[in-house]
Coordinates of C-alpha atoms (C1' of nucleotides) in Angstrom, one line a residue:
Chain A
X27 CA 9.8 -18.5 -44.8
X28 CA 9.0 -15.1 -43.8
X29 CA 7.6 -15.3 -40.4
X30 CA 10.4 -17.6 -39.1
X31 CA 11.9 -16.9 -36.2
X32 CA 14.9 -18.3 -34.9
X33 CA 14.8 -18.4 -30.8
X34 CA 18.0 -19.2 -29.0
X35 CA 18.6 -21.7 -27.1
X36 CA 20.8 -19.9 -24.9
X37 CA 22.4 -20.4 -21.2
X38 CA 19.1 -21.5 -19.0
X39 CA 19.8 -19.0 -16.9
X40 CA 18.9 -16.4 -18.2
X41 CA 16.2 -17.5 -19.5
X42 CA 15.2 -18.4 -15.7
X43 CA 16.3 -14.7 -14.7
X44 CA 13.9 -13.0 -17.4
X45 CA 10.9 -15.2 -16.4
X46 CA 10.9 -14.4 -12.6
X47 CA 11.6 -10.8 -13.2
X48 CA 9.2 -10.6 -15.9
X49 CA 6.6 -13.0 -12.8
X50 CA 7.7 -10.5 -10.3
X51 CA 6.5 -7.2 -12.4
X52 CA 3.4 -8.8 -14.1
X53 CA 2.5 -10.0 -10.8
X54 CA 2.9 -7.3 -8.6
X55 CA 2.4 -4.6 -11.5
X56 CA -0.1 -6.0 -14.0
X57 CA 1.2 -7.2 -17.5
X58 CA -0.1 -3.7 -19.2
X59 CA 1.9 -1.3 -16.7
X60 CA 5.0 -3.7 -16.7
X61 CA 6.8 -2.1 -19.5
X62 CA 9.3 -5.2 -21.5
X63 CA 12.6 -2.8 -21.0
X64 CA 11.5 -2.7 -16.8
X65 CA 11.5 -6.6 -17.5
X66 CA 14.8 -6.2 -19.1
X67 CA 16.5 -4.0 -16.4
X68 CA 15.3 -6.1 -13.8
X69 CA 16.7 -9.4 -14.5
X70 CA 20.1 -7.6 -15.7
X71 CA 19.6 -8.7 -19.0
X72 CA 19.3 -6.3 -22.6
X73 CA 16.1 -5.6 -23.6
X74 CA 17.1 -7.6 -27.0
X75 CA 17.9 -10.5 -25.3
X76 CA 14.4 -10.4 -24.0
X77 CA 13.4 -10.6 -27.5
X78 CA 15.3 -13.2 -28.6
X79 CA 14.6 -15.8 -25.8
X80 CA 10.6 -15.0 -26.0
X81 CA 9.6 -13.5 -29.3
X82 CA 7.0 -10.9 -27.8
X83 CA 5.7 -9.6 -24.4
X84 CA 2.2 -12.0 -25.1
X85 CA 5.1 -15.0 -25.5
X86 CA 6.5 -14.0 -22.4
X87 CA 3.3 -13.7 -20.4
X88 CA 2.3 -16.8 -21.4
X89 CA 5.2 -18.8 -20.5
X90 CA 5.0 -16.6 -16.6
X91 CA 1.6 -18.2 -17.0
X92 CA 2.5 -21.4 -17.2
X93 CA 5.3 -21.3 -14.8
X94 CA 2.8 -19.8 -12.0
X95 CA 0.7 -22.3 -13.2
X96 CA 2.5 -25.4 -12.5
X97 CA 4.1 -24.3 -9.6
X98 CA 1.2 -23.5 -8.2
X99 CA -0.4 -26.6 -9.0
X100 CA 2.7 -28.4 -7.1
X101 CA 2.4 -26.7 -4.1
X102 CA -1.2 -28.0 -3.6
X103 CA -0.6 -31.5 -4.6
X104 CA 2.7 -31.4 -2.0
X105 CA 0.1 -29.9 0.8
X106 CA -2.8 -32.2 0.1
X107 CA -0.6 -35.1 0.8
X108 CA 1.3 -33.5 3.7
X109 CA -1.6 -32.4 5.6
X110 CA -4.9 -34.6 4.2
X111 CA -3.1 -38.2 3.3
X112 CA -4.9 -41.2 5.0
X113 CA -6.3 -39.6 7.3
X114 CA -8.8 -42.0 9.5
X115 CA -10.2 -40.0 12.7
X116 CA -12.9 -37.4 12.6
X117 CA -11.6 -35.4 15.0
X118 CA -8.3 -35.0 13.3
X119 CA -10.2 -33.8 10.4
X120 CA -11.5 -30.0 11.3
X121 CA -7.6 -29.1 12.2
X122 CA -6.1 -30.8 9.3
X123 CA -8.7 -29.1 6.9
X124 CA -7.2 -25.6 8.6
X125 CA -3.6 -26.7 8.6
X126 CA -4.6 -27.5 4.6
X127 CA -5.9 -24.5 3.9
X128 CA -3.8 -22.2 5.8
X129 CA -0.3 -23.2 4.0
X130 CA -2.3 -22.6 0.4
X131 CA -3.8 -18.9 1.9
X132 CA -0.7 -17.8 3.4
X133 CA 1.7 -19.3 0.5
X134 CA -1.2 -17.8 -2.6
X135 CA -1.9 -14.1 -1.0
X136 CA 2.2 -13.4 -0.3
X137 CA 2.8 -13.1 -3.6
X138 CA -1.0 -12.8 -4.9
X139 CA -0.3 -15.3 -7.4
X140 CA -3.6 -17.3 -7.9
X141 CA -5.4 -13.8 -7.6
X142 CA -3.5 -12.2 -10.5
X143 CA -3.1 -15.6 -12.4
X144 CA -7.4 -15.8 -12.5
X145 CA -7.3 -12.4 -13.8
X146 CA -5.1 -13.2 -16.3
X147 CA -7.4 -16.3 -17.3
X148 CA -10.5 -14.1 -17.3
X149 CA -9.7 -10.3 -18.6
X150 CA -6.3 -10.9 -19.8
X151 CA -4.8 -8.0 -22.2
X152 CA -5.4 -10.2 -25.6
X153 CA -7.2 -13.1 -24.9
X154 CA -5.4 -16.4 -24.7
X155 CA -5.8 -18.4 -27.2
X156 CA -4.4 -21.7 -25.5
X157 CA -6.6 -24.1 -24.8
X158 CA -4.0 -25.9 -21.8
X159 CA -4.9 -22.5 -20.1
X160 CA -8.0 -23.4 -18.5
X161 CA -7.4 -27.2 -17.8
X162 CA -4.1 -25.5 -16.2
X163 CA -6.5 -23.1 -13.8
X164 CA -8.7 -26.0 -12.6
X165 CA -5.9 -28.4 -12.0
X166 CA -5.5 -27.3 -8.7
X167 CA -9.7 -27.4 -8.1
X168 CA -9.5 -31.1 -9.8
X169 CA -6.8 -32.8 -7.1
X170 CA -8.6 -31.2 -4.0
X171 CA -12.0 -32.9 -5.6
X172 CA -9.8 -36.6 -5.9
X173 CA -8.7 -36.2 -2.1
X174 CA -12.0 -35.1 -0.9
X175 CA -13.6 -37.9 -2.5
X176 CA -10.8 -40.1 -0.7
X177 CA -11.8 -38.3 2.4
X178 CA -15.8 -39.7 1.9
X179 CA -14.6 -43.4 0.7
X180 CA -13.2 -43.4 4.2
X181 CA -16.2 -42.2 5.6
X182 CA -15.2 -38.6 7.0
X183 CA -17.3 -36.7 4.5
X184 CA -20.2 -37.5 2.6
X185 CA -19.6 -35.9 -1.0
X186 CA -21.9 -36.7 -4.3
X187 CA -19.6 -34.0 -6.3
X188 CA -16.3 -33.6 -5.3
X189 CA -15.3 -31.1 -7.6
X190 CA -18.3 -29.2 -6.5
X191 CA -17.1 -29.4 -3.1
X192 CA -13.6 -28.5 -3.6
X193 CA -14.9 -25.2 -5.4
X194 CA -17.1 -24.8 -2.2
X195 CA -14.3 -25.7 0.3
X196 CA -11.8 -22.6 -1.6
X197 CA -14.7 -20.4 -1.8
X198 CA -15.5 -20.6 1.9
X199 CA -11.7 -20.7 3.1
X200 CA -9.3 -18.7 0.6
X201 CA -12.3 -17.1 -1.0
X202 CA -13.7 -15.3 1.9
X203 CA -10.2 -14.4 2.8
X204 CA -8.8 -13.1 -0.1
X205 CA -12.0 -11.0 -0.7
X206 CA -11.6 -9.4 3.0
X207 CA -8.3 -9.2 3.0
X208 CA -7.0 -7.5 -0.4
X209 CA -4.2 -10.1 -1.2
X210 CA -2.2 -8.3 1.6
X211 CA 0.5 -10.1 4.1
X212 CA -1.1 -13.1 5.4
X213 CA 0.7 -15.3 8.0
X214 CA 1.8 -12.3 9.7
X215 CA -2.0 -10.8 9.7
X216 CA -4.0 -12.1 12.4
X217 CA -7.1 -12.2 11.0
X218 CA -6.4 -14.9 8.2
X219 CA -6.7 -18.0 10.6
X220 CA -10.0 -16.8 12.6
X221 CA -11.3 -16.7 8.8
X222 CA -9.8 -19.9 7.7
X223 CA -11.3 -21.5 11.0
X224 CA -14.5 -20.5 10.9
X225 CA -15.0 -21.1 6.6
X226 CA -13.8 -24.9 7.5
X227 CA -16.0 -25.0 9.9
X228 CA -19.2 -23.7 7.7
X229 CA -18.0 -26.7 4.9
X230 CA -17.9 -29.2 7.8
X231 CA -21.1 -28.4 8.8
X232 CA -22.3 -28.6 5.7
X233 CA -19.9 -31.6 3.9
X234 CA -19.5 -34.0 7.2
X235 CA -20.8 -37.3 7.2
Chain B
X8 CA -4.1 28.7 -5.1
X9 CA -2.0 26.9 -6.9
X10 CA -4.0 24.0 -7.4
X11 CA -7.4 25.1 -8.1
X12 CA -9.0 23.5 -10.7
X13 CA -12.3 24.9 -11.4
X14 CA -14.6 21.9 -12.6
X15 CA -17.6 23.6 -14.4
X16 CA -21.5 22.3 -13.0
X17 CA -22.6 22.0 -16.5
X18 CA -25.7 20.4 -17.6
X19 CA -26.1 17.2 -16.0
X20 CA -26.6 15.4 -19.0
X21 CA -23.6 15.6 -20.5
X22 CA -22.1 14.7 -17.6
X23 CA -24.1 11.8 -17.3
X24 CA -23.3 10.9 -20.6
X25 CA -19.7 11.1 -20.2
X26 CA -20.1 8.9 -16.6
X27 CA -22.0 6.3 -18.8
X28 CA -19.3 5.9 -21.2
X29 CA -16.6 5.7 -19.3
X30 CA -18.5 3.3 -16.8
X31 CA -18.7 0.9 -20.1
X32 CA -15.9 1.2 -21.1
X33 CA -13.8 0.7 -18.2
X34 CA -15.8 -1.8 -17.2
X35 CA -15.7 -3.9 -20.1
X36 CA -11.9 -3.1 -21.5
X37 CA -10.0 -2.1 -18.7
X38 CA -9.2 1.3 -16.9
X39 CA -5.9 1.5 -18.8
X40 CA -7.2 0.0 -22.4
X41 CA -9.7 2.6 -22.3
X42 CA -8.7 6.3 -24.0
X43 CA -10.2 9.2 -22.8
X44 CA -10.6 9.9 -26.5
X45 CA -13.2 6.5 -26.7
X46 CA -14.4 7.7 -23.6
X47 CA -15.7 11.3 -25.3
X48 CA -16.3 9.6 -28.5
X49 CA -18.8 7.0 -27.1
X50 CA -20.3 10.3 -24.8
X51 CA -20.6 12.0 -28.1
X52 CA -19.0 14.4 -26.9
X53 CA -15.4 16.4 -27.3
X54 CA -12.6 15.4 -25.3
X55 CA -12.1 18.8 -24.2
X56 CA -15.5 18.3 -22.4
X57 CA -14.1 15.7 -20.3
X58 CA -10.9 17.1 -19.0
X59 CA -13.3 20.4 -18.5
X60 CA -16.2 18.1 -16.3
X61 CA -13.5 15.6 -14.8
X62 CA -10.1 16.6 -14.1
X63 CA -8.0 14.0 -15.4
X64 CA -8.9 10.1 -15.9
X65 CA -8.2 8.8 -12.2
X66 CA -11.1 11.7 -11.2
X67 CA -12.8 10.1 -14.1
X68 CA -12.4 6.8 -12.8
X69 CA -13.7 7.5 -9.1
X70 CA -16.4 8.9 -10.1
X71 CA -17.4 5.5 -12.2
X72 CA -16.2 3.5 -9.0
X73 CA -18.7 5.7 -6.9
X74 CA -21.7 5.4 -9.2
X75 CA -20.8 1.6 -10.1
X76 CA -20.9 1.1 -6.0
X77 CA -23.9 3.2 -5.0
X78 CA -26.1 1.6 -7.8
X79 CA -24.6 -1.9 -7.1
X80 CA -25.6 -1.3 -3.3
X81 CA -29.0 -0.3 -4.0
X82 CA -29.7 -3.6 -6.5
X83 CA -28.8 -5.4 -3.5
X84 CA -30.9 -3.4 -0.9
X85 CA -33.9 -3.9 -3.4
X86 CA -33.3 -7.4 -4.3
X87 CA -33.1 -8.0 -1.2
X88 CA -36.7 -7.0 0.5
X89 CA -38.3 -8.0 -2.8
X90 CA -37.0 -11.9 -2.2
X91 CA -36.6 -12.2 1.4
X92 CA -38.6 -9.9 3.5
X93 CA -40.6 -11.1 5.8
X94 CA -39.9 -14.6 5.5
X95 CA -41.6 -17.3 8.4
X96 CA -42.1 -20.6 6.1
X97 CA -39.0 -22.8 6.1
X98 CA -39.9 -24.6 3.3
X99 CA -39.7 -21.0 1.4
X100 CA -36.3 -20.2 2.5
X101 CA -34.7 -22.0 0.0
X102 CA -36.3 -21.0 -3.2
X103 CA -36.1 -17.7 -2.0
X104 CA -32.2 -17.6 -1.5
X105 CA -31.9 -18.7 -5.1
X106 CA -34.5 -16.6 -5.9
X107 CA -32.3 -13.4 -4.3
X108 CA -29.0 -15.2 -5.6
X109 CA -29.8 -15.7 -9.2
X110 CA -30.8 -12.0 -9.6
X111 CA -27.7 -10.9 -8.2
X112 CA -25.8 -13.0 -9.8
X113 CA -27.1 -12.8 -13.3
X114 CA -27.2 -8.7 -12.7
X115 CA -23.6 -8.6 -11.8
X116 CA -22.4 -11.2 -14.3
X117 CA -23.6 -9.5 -17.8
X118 CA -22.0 -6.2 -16.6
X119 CA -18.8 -7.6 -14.9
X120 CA -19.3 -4.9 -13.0
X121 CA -19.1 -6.4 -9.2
X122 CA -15.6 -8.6 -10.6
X123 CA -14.0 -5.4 -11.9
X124 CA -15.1 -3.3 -9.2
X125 CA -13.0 -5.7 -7.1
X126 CA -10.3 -5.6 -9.4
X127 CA -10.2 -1.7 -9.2
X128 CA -9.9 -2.1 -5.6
X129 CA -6.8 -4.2 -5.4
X130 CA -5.1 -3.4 -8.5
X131 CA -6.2 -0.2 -9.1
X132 CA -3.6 1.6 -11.4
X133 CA -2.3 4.1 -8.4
X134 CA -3.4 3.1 -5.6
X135 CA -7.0 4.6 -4.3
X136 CA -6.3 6.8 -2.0
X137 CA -10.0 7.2 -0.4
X138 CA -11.0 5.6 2.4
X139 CA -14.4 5.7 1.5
X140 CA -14.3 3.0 -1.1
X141 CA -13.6 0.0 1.2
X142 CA -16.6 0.7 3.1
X143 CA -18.8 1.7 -0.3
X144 CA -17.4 -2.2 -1.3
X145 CA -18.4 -3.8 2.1
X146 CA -21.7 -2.1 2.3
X147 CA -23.9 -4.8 0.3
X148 CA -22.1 -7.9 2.6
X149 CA -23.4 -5.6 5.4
X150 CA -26.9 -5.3 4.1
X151 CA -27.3 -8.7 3.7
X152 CA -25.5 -9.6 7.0
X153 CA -28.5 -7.5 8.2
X154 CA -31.0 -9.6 6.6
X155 CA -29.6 -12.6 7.6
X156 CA -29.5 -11.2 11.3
X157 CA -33.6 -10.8 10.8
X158 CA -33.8 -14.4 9.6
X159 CA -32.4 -15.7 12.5
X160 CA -34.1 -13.6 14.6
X161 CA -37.4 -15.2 12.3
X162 CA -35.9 -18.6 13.3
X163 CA -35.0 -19.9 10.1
X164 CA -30.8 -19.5 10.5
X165 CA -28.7 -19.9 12.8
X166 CA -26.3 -17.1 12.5
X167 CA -23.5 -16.5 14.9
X168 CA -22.1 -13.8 13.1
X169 CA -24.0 -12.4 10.2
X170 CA -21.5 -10.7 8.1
X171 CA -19.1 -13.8 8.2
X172 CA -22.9 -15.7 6.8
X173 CA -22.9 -13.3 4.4
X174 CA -19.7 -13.5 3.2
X175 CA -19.9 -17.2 3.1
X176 CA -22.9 -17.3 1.2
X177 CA -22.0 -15.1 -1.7
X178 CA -18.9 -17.0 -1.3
X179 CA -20.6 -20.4 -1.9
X180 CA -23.0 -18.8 -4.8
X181 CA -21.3 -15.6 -6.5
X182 CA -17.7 -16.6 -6.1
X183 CA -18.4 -20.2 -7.1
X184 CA -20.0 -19.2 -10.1
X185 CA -17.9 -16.3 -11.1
X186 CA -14.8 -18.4 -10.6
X187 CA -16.4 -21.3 -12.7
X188 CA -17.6 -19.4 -15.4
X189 CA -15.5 -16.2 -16.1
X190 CA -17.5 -13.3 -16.0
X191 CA -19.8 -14.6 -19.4
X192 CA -23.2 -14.2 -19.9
X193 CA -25.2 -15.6 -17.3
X194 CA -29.2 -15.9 -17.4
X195 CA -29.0 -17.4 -20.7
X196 CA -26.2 -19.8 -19.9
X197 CA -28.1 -22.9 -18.3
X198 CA -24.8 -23.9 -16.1
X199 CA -25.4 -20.9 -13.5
X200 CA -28.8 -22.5 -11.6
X201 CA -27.6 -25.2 -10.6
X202 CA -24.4 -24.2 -9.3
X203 CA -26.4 -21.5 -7.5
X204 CA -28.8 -24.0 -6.2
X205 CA -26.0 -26.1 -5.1
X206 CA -24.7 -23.3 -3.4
X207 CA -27.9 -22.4 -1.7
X208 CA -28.4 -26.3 -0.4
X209 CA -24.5 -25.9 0.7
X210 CA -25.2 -23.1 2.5
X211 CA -28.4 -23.8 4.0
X212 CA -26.7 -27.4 6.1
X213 CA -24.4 -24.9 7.3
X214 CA -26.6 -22.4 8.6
X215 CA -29.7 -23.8 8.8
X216 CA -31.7 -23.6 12.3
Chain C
dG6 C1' 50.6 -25.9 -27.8
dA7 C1' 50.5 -20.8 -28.7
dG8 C1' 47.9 -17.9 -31.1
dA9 C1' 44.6 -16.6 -34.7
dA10 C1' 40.1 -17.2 -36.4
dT11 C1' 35.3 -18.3 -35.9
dG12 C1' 30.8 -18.5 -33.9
dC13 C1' 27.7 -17.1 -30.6
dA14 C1' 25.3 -15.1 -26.7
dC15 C1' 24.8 -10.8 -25.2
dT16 C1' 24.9 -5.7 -24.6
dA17 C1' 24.2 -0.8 -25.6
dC18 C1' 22.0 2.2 -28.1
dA19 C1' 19.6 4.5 -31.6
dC20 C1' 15.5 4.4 -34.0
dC21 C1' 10.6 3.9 -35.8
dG22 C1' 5.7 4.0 -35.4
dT23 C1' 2.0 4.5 -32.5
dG24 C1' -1.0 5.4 -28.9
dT25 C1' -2.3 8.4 -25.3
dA26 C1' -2.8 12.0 -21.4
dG27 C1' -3.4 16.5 -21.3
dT28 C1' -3.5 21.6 -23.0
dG29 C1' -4.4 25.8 -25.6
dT30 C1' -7.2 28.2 -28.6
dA31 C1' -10.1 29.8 -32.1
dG32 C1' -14.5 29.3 -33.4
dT33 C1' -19.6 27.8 -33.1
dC34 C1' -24.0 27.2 -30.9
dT35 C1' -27.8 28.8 -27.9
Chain D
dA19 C1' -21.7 35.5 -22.7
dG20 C1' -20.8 31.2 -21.6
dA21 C1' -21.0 26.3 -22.7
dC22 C1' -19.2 23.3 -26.0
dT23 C1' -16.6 21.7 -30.1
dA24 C1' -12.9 20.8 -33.4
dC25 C1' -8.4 20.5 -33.8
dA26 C1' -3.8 21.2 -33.6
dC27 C1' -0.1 20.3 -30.6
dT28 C1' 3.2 18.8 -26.8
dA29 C1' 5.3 15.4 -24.2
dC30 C1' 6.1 11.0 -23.4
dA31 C1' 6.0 6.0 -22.9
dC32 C1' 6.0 1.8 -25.0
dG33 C1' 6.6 -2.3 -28.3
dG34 C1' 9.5 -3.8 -31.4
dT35 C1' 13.7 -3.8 -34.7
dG36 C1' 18.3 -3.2 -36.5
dT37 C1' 23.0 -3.0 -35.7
dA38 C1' 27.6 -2.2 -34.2
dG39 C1' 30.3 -4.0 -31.0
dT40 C1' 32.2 -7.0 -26.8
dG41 C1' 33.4 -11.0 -24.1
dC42 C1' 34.3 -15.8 -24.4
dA43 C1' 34.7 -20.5 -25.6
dT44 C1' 35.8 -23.7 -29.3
dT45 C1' 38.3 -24.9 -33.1
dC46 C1' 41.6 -24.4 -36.7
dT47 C1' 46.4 -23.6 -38.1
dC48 C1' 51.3 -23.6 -37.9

DNA sequence: GAGAATGCACTACACCGTGTAGTGTAGTCT
DNA sequence: AGACTACACTACACGGTGTAGTGCATTCTC
């Protein structure tokens, strides 16, 4: 067996220290200019044991991928139901949609994940060969599409493709935003909600029932 | 002077040819994936030549932004009065948005060149530092927030605020289908009309008079 | 049960190969 | 004579590996 290699299984926490340094610098840096031994230094941890948890920087990208990934995925599912569960009256609809979207902006363009996790999925440094990747990245897209369809069984909306309007409903709200706004501060910035407000407005208009 | 660099005029071609290059290549591997060697190679001409035309590679690299954003901008201008000038028949206004939509769209696709312009903008390795760029990336929303302005004026939108339209529609046809389908081929693939029409329709109950 | 031995995660550091930005220069082409 | 090339060269950063050594817990031994 040449090509074996023998990861540890090693105290989880540094494991856990590595990835969020190694989130933190691909994140904020870029994968290319985050160098492995900057990974190292930041989560106090030898460069070589960096090596022998993940066996190379692609390893270690991927598994910040996947972390980003889920975690990201979680936060919308936790929101949709917080803000968008059995909902009944229309008027409660337009602020609920804002108080929806809002949380996702201000929580995705703070730390820029979902910007730098798409360009990972679409110019990544190596391409990714997993194919969990992309069913990971539309995840998000796929529960907003169940709820909205919820939200037109109960009459509120009126939506033959609910994926389609999901991708519609991020376009017009975090879209617009994060394309304004480069993935700078964003509850602090005054000019998020006025976008948020008027992009849920534009899908109303053009979703409600 | 410490400073002074003296950058030679030389023949325009060459310099051409090395802007060409390194437009392709950046554009298609990456700023930082890109050598200035490749960059002279594909120019067929000697490194030397670059470093004496452009300084050094962030130079280099404006000058591609520049050109990528002045030719971008005038696509859009021309697209633009050749699909929706003059418009008075509602019935046309559709057909003529994916008309202007799908030419955009498939232009910008092939090349990745809008996607990675927008990368360079908010990721840029070292930060750009000229404040001309922001506005050289806003100015096709603001030509089109123009035209929409003139279509409302025609009757045939209702348009509040035509650069928030504008941003919502390439939102609701661009975005979509760049965040659908990652930056790959576009006319031939037979998945970008209809998301592009769908888009279109979106926009249209939105805005329509 | 005290102390030695063992195993293991981890560090520190040197090292290799390679890729790349940028320069200096001698020579060639027109 | 000046634009341009070819090329050698510097300086450096980075990915990855090998290894000597350290701290520490568990286990073995008497």
């Amino acid at each position: 067996m040449p090509t074996e290699k023998t990861l540890r299984a090693g105290s989880a926490q540094k494991r856990a220290a590595i990835l969020a340094s190694a989130r933190e610098l691909f994140l904020t840096e870029g994968f290319d200019r985050s160098s492995v031994d900057a990974v190292a230094a930041r989560a106090q941890v030898s460069k070589r044991t960096v090596y022998d948890y993940f066996g190379d920087k692609q390893t270690l990208l991927h598994a910040v991928f996947d972390e980003v990934g889920q975690s990201l995925l979680a936060t919308v599912r936790r929101t949709l139901t917080d803000t968008l569960e059995g909902l009944t009256d229309p008027a409660e609809l337009e602020p609920a949609l804002v108080e929806f979207s809002m949380r996702i902006t201000t929580d995705m363009l703070d730390s820029a994940e979902y910007t730098t996790l798409q360009r990972f999925v679409n110019t990544a440094s190596g391409h990714l060969p997993h194919p969990d990747d992309r069913a990971l990245t539309n995840a998000p897209e796929e529960a907003m599409g169940e709820r909205f369809a919820a939200l037109a069984k109960a009459g509120l909306l009126e939506v033959p493709d609910p994926r389609l309007a999901a991708d519609h409903f991020i376009a017009l709200t975090f879209g617009v935003t994060l394309s304004r706004l480069g993935s700078a501060n964003a509850e602090k910035d005054s000019r998020v909600r006025p976008l948020i407000v008027e992009g849920v407005r534009a899908f109303l208009r053009a979703y409600r029932r």
